[in-house]
Amino acid sequence: MTTEEIKSLIEKALDMRNFSYTPYSHYNVGAALLAANDVVFTGCNIENASFTPTNCAERTAFFKAVSEGVKEFKAIAICGGAEGAEVLDDCSPCGVCRQVMSEFCTDEFIIICAKSVDDYKVYTLPEILPDRFGPSNLIRA
């Protein structure tokens, strides 16, 4: 990915923080998922009073894409921090989101954890989820 493509994805993720529903944690996360067909699916975190049904921004973006028939992806940008914060955190995907990525993404999938369009870290899926359990563990030839 080019720097311009990364920054564009980060901008979309930053915008999605505005749609977060976080009345309990007040921690807003946005995600922008780039599909293999170059369509971008966005997501935000959505909390629930009983916590278990809470959904992360990354999974929201993945589930939107899959529900529309898209199952191949290139990259995701993730931005998160306290509601109203001027400086965001290094927001890394949780374990459940990493497992969802493992279900649909190849080793070349890129994860961009961004504080801003100029301050971000880029990882591949194997870097953030080494020795992962995925479809290849269950599908036998």
PDB file of N, CA and C in Angstrom, residues 9 12 18 21 23 34-35 47 60 65 70 78 121 125 136:
ATOM      1  N   LEU A   9      -7.238   5.515   4.331  1.00  0.00           N
ATOM      2  CA  LEU A   9      -7.910   4.529   5.173  1.00  0.00           C
ATOM      3  C   LEU A   9      -7.975   5.008   6.626  1.00  0.00           C
ATOM      4  N   LYS A  12     -10.721   7.594   7.135  1.00  0.00           N
ATOM      5  CA  LYS A  12     -12.050   6.972   7.224  1.00  0.00           C
ATOM      6  C   LYS A  12     -12.262   6.361   8.617  1.00  0.00           C
ATOM      7  N   ASN A  18     -16.713   8.939  15.321  1.00  0.00           N
ATOM      8  CA  ASN A  18     -17.849   9.808  15.625  1.00  0.00           C
ATOM      9  C   ASN A  18     -19.164   9.049  15.761  1.00  0.00           C
ATOM     10  N   TYR A  21     -20.909   4.040  19.756  1.00  0.00           N
ATOM     11  CA  TYR A  21     -21.908   4.067  20.828  1.00  0.00           C
ATOM     12  C   TYR A  21     -21.211   3.515  22.066  1.00  0.00           C
ATOM     13  N   PRO A  23     -21.564   4.490  25.794  1.00  0.00           N
ATOM     14  CA  PRO A  23     -22.027   5.176  27.003  1.00  0.00           C
ATOM     15  C   PRO A  23     -21.370   4.672  28.291  1.00  0.00           C
ATOM     16  N   LEU A  34     -10.333  -2.354   4.005  1.00  0.00           N
ATOM     17  CA  LEU A  34     -10.173  -2.329   2.559  1.00  0.00           C
ATOM     18  C   LEU A  34     -10.303  -3.747   2.011  1.00  0.00           C
ATOM     19  N   ALA A  35     -11.335  -3.962   1.204  1.00  0.00           N
ATOM     20  CA  ALA A  35     -11.558  -5.276   0.603  1.00  0.00           C
ATOM     21  C   ALA A  35     -10.653  -5.455  -0.619  1.00  0.00           C
ATOM     22  N   GLU A  47     -21.319  -0.518  22.229  1.00  0.00           N
ATOM     23  CA  GLU A  47     -21.378  -1.152  23.549  1.00  0.00           C
ATOM     24  C   GLU A  47     -22.800  -1.567  23.906  1.00  0.00           C
ATOM     25  N   THR A  60     -17.292  -5.011  13.436  1.00  0.00           N
ATOM     26  CA  THR A  60     -18.417  -4.368  12.764  1.00  0.00           C
ATOM     27  C   THR A  60     -18.109  -4.222  11.273  1.00  0.00           C
ATOM     28  N   ALA A  65     -19.019  -6.264   5.719  1.00  0.00           N
ATOM     29  CA  ALA A  65     -18.488  -6.727   4.435  1.00  0.00           C
ATOM     30  C   ALA A  65     -18.989  -8.134   4.114  1.00  0.00           C
ATOM     31  N   VAL A  70     -18.684 -10.022   0.615  1.00  0.00           N
ATOM     32  CA  VAL A  70     -17.252  -9.786   0.427  1.00  0.00           C
ATOM     33  C   VAL A  70     -16.474 -10.558   1.482  1.00  0.00           C
ATOM     34  N   ILE A  78      -7.261   1.132  12.141  1.00  0.00           N
ATOM     35  CA  ILE A  78      -7.966   1.180  13.419  1.00  0.00           C
ATOM     36  C   ILE A  78      -7.484   2.400  14.198  1.00  0.00           C
ATOM     37  N   LYS A 121       1.343   2.691  13.066  1.00  0.00           N
ATOM     38  CA  LYS A 121       2.187   1.502  12.971  1.00  0.00           C
ATOM     39  C   LYS A 121       1.499   0.521  12.029  1.00  0.00           C
ATOM     40  N   LEU A 125      -0.752  -9.722   9.524  1.00  0.00           N
ATOM     41  CA  LEU A 125      -1.523 -10.604  10.404  1.00  0.00           C
ATOM     42  C   LEU A 125      -0.622 -11.562  11.197  1.00  0.00           C
ATOM     43  N   SER A 136      -7.413 -23.344   7.919  1.00  0.00           N
ATOM     44  CA  SER A 136      -6.516 -24.413   7.453  1.00  0.00           C
ATOM     45  C   SER A 136      -6.317 -25.511   8.493  1.00  0.00           C
TER      46      SER A 136
END
